[in-house]
Each structure stands twice: as C-alpha cells, then as structure tokens.
mmCIF file of C-alpha atoms in Angstrom:
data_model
loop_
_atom_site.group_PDB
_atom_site.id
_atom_site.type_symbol
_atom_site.label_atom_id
_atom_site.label_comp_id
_atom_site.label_asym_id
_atom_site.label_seq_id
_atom_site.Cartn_x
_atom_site.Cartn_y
_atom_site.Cartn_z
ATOM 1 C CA UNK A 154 12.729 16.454 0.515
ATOM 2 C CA UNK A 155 12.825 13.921 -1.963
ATOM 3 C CA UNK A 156 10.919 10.914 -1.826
ATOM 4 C CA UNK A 157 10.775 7.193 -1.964
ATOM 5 C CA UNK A 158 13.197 6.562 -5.269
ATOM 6 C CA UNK A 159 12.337 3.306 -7.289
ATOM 7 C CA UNK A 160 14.526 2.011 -9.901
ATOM 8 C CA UNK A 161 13.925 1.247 -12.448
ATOM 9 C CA UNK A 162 10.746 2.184 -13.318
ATOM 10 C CA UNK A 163 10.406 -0.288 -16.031
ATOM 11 C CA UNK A 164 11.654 -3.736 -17.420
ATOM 12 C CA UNK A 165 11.251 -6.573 -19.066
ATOM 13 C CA UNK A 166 12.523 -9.922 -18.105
ATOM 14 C CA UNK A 167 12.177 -13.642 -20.005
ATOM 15 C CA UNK A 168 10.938 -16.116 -18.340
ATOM 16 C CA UNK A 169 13.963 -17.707 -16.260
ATOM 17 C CA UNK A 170 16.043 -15.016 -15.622
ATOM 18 C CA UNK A 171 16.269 -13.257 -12.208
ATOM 19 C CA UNK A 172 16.209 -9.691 -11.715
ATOM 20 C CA UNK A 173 16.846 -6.840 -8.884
ATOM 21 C CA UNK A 174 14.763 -4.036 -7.884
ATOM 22 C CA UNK A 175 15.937 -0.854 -5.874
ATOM 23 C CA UNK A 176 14.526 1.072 -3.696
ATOM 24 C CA UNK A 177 16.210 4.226 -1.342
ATOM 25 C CA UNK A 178 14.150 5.425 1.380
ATOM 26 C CA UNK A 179 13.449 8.850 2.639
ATOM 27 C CA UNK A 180 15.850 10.486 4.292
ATOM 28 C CA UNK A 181 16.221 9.642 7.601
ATOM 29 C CA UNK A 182 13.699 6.385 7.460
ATOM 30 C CA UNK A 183 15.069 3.383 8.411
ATOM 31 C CA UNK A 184 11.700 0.924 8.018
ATOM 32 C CA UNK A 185 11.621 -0.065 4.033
ATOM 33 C CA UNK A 186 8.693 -2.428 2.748
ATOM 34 C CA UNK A 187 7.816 -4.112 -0.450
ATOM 35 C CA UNK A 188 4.912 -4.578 -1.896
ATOM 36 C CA UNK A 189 3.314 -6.543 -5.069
ATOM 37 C CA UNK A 190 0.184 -4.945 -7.173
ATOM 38 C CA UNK A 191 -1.491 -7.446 -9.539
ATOM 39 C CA UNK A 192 -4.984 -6.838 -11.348
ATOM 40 C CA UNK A 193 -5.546 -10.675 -10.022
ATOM 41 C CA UNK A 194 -4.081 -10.150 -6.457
ATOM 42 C CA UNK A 195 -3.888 -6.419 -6.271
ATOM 43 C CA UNK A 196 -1.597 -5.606 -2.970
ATOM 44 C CA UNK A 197 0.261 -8.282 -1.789
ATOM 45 C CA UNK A 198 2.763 -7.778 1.286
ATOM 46 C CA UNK A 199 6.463 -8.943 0.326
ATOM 47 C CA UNK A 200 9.016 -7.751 3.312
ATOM 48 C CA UNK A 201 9.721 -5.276 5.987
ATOM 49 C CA UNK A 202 13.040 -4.410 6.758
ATOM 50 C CA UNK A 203 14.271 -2.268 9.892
ATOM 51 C CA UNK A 204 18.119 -1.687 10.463
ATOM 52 C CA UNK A 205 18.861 -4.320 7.806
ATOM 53 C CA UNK A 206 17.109 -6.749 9.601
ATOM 54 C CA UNK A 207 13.862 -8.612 8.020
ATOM 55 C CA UNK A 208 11.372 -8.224 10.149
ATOM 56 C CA UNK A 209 8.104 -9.396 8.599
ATOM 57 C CA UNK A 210 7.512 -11.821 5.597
ATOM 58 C CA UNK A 211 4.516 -12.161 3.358
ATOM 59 C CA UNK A 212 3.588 -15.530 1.959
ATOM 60 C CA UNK A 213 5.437 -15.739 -0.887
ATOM 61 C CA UNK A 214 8.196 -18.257 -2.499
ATOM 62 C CA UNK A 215 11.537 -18.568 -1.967
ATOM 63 C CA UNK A 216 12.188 -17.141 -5.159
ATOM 64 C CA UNK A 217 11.530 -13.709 -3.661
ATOM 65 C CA UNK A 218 14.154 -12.241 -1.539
ATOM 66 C CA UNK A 219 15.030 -9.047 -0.182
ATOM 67 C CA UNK A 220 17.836 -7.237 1.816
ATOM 68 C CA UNK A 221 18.433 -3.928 3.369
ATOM 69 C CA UNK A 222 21.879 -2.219 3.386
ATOM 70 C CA UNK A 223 22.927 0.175 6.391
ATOM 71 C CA UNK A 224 21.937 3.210 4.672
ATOM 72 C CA UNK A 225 18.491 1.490 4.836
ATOM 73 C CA UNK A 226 18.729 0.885 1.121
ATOM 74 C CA UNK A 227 17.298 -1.441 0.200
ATOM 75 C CA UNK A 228 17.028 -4.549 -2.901
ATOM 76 C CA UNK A 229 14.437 -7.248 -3.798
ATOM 77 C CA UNK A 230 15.622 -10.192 -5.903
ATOM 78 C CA UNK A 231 13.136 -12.327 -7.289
ATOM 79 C CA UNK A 232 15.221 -15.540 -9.535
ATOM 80 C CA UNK A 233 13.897 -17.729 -12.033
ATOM 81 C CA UNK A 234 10.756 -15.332 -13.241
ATOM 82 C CA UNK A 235 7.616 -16.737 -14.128
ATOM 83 C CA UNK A 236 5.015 -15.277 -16.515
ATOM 84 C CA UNK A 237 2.909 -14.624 -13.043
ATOM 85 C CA UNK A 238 5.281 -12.685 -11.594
ATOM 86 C CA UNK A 239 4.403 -9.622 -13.813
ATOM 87 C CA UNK A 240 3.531 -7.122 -11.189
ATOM 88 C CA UNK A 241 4.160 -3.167 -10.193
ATOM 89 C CA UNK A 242 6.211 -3.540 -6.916
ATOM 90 C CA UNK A 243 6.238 -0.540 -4.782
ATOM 91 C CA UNK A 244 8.590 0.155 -1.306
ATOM 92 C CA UNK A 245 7.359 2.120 1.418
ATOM 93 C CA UNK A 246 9.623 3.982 3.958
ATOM 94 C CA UNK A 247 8.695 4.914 7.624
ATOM 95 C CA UNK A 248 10.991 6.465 10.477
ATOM 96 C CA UNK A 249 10.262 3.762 12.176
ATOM 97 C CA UNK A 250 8.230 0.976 12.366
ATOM 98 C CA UNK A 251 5.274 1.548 14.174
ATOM 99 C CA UNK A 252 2.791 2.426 11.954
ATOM 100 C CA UNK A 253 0.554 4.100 14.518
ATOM 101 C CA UNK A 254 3.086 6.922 14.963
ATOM 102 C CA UNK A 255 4.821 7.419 11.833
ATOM 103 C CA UNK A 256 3.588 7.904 8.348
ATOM 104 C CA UNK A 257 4.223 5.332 5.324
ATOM 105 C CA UNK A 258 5.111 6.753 2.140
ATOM 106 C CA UNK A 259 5.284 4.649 -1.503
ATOM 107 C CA UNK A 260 7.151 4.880 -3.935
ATOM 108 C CA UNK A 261 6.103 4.913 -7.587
ATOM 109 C CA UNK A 262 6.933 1.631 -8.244
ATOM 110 C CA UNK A 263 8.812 -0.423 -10.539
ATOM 111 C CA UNK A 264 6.712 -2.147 -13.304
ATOM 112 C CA UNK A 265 7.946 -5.582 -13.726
ATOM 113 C CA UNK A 266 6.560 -7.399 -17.565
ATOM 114 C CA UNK A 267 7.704 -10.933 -17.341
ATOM 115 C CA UNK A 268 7.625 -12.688 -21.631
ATOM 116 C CA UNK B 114 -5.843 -13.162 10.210
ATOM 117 C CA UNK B 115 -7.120 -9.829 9.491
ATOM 118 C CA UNK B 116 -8.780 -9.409 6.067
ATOM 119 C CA UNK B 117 -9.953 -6.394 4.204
ATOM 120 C CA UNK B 118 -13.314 -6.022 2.088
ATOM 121 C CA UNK B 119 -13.991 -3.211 -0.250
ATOM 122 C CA UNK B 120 -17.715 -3.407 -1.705
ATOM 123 C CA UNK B 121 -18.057 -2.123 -5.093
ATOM 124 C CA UNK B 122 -14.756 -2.830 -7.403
ATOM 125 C CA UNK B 123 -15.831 0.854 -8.990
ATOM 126 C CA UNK B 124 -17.894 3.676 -8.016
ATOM 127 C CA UNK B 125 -19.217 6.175 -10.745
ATOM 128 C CA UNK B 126 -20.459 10.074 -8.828
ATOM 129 C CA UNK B 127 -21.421 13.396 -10.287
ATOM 130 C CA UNK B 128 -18.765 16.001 -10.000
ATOM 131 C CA UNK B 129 -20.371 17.829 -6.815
ATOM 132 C CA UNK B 130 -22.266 14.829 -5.281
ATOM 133 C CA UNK B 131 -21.255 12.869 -2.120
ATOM 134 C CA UNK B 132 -18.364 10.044 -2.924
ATOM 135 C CA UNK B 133 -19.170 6.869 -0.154
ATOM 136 C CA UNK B 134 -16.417 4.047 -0.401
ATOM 137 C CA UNK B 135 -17.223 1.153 1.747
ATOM 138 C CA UNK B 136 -14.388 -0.638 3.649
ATOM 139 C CA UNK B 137 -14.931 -3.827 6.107
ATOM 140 C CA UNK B 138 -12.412 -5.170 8.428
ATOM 141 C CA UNK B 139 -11.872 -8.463 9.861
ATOM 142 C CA UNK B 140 -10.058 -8.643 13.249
ATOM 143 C CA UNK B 141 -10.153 -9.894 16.023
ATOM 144 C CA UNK B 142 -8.087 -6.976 18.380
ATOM 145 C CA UNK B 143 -8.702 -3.416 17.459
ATOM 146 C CA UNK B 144 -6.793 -2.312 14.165
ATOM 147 C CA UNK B 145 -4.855 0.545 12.816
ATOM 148 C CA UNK B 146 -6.837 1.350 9.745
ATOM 149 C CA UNK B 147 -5.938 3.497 6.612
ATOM 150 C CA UNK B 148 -7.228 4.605 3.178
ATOM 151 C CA UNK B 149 -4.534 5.010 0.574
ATOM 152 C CA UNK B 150 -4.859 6.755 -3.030
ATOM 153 C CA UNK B 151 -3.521 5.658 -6.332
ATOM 154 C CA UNK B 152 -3.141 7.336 -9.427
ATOM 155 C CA UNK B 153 -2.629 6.078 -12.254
ATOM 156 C CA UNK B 154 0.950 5.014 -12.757
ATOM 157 C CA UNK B 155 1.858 6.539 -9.259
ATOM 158 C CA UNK B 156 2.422 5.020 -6.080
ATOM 159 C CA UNK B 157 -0.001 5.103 -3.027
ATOM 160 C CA UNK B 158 -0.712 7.879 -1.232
ATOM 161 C CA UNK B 159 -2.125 8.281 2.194
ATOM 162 C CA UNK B 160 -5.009 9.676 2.628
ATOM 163 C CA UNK B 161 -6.109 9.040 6.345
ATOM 164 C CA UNK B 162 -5.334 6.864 9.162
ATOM 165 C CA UNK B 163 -7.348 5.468 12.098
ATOM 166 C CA UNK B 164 -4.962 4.282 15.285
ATOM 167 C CA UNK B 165 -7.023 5.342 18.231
ATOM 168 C CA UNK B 166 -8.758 8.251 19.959
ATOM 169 C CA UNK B 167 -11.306 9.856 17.646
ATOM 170 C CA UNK B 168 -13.212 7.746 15.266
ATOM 171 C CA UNK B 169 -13.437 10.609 12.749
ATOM 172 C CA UNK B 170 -10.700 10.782 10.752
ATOM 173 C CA UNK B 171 -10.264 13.554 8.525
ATOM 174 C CA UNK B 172 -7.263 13.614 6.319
ATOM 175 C CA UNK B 173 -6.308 14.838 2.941
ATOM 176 C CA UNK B 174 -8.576 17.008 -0.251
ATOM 177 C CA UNK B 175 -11.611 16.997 1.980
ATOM 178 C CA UNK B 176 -11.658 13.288 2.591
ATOM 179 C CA UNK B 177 -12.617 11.918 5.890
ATOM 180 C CA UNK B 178 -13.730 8.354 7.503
ATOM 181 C CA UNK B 179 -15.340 6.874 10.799
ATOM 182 C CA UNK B 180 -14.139 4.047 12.410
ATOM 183 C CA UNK B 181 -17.450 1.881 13.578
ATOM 184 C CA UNK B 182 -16.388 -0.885 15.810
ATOM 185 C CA UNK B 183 -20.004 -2.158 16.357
ATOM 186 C CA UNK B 184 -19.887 -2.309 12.339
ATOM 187 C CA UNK B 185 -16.590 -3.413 11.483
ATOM 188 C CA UNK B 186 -16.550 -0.629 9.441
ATOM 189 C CA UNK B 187 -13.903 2.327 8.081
ATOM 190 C CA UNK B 188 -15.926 3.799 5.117
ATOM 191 C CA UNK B 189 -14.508 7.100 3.580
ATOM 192 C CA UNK B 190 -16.413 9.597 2.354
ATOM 193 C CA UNK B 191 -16.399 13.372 0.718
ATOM 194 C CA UNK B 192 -19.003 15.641 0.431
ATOM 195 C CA UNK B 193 -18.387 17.183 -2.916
ATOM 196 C CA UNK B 194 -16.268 14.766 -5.722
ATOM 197 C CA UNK B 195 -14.048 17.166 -7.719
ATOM 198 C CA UNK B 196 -12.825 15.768 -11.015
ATOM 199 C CA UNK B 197 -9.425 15.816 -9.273
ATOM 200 C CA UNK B 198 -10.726 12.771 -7.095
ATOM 201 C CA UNK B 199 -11.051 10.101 -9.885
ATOM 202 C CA UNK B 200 -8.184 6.885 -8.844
ATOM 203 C CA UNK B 201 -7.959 3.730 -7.115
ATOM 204 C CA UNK B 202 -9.054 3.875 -3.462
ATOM 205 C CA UNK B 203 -7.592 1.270 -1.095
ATOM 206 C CA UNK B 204 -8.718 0.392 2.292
ATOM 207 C CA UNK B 205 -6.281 -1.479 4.142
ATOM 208 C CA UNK B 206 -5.426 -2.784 7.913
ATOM 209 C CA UNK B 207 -2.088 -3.388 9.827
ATOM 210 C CA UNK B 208 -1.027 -5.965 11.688
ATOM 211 C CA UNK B 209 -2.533 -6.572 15.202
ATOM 212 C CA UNK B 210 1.413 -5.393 16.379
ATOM 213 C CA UNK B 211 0.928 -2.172 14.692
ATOM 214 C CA UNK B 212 3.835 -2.695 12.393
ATOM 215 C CA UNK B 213 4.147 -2.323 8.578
ATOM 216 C CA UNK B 214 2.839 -5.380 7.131
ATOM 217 C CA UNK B 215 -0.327 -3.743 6.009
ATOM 218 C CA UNK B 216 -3.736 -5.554 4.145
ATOM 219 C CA UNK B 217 -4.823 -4.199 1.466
ATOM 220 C CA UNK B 218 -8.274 -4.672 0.159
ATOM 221 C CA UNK B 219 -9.063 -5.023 -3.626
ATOM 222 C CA UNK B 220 -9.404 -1.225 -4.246
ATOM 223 C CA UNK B 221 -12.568 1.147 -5.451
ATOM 224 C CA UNK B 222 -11.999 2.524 -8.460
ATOM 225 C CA UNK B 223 -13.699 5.638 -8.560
ATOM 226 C CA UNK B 224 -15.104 7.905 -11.369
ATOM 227 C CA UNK B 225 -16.337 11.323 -11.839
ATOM 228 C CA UNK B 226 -19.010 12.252 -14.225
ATOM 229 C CA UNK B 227 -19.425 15.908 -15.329
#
C-alpha cells in the first residue's frame, strides 16, 4: 500500500511569505504528526492530530499551525517565514494513537529553503 | 520532561565488525523507546521499539537493542555492519501517555569502512 505522501517535496519561500505543506496518511490511519529536522535542532515535535482534532503541541510559535481534514489529511501552515525556519518537515501516520500498539511511519518529507 | 542523549554525533566501523550506538533516556515513569533510521533524503524509518515485556528488542536488518532500566539505557547494536547500514540513527522516547509526541535525540551518524 502506498505510503505517507508529502507534498511538495521541495520549495523555496522569501522571507515573509507564508506557505502550506501537505501531508495524506496511510490508508486507514487516522493519527497524523509533524515534525521539524534542523542540523541545529535536528527533530523537533510540531502537532498530532487524531480525528481532526489537535491533540498534542510542541513548543513552537504561533506562526506554525496545522489542521487535519476528515479524511485525516492533513496541512501545516507556517506565515511570515523567517530565514530559521529552513527545515525538512516530515508527517507520520499511525492507526491510532497509541504508540505502544501501532506502528509510526514518516514520510519523506518536504524540504523547506527559506531566502 | 523526558530527554534523549545520543553519545557520539558519528560512529565510523569496519564492514563486518560490531556497530554499538549509545542512547540515554531521561524519565521519570517507564518509557516507550524506539530507534528510527534515516537515509539520506528519506524519511525515518523504524527500526525497533521497546513498550514493555522483553527488554531485547530485535527489529529490522539484524538490528537489535536492550532496554536497561538500572542504566537508563536503550543502546542498539548489530553484530556484523554491512555497507547497506551507513545513515542517521535516531534514538528517541514517547511521551509518558504513550502517545505520538515522540523525543528525538540528536542522531548517530554512522559510517562503514571497507
């Protein structure tokens, strides 16, 4: 079955602008979680969403937003970019989300250059 | 708050030696741990998983780990590196609810030599 689907896969943004990531889930997983990779940072939790409800929050800005659509879909926003916010962010998809009993799977990411 | 520490930011092995990545946990209820793999320009993929029961783990291409409480320990380990097994290692912990809001630690890069 196909797996976690990123788009895109790359972009550029200026400094200011705003910009949407996309990310559909497994088939059949309704759990969808975002993640930010830096070389300064490296993994950085973002969101968890189950049944389009956001369940768990990392410490970031308000800049950074996120929703999940009832075919467990799922978008990050992230407005007024900053040079800092240049970053591969991967999802992750579960059945569920208990990760004792179920099995996360990433995504390859979407590779984010901020100029 | 949990934390993750990986000792050794890269690890350089003989193809054929033993491959030892060292992974410390902070936290204060048992964890659910995990070791994820990254290629390059790939995602993460899992490799293992400690939740509870046996504290040997083995998972994926010969890989396996032991969860030490007495140590705080999860270190992963493989008996023979194949040139197959150079890429990022990441050690990481969930949240003391078991959901998905998983720490990562800073990753072992890992190398092969012929």
């Amino acid at each position: 079955k196909a797996g976690v689907t990123q788009t895109p896969r790359y972009l550029i943004k200026t400094r200011g602008q705003q910009v949407t990531l996309s990310c559909s889930p497994i088939s059949g997983h309704r759990s969808v979680s975002w993640y930010q990779q830096t070389p300064g940072q490296g993994l950085q939790f973002l969101f968890e969403y189950f049944s389009e409800t956001q369940r768990n929050k990392g410490n970031f800005p308000g800049r950074f937003s996120g929703r999940q659509f009832s075919n467990s879909r799922s978008e990050m926003n992230v407005s007024t970019l900053e040079l800092g916010d240049s970053a591969l962010y991967l999802c992750a998809s579960s059945l569920y989300t208990d990760v004792s009993g179920n099995t996360i799977y990433f995504g390859e990411g979407s590779w984010l250059t901020v100029v | 708050a949990q934390s993750v520490t990986q000792l050794g930011s890269h690890v350089s092995v003989s193809e054929g030696a033993l491959v030892l990545l060292r992974c410390n946990y902070s936290s204060s209820v048992p964890p659910y741990l995990f070791w994820y793999v990254q290629y390059p320009n790939q995602g993460l993929q899992l490799l293992l998983k400690y939740t509870t029961g046996a504290t040997l783990v083995k998972g994926i291409n010969g890989f396996e780990a032991e969860f030490k409480k007495s140590e705080t320990s999860f270190h992963l380990t493989k008996p023979s590196a194949h040139m197959s097994d150079a890429a990022e290692y990441f050690c990481a912990v969930s949240d003391f609810l078991g959901n998905e809001k998983l720490t990562f630690g800073t990753g072992t890069r890992l190398t092969i030599i012929p």
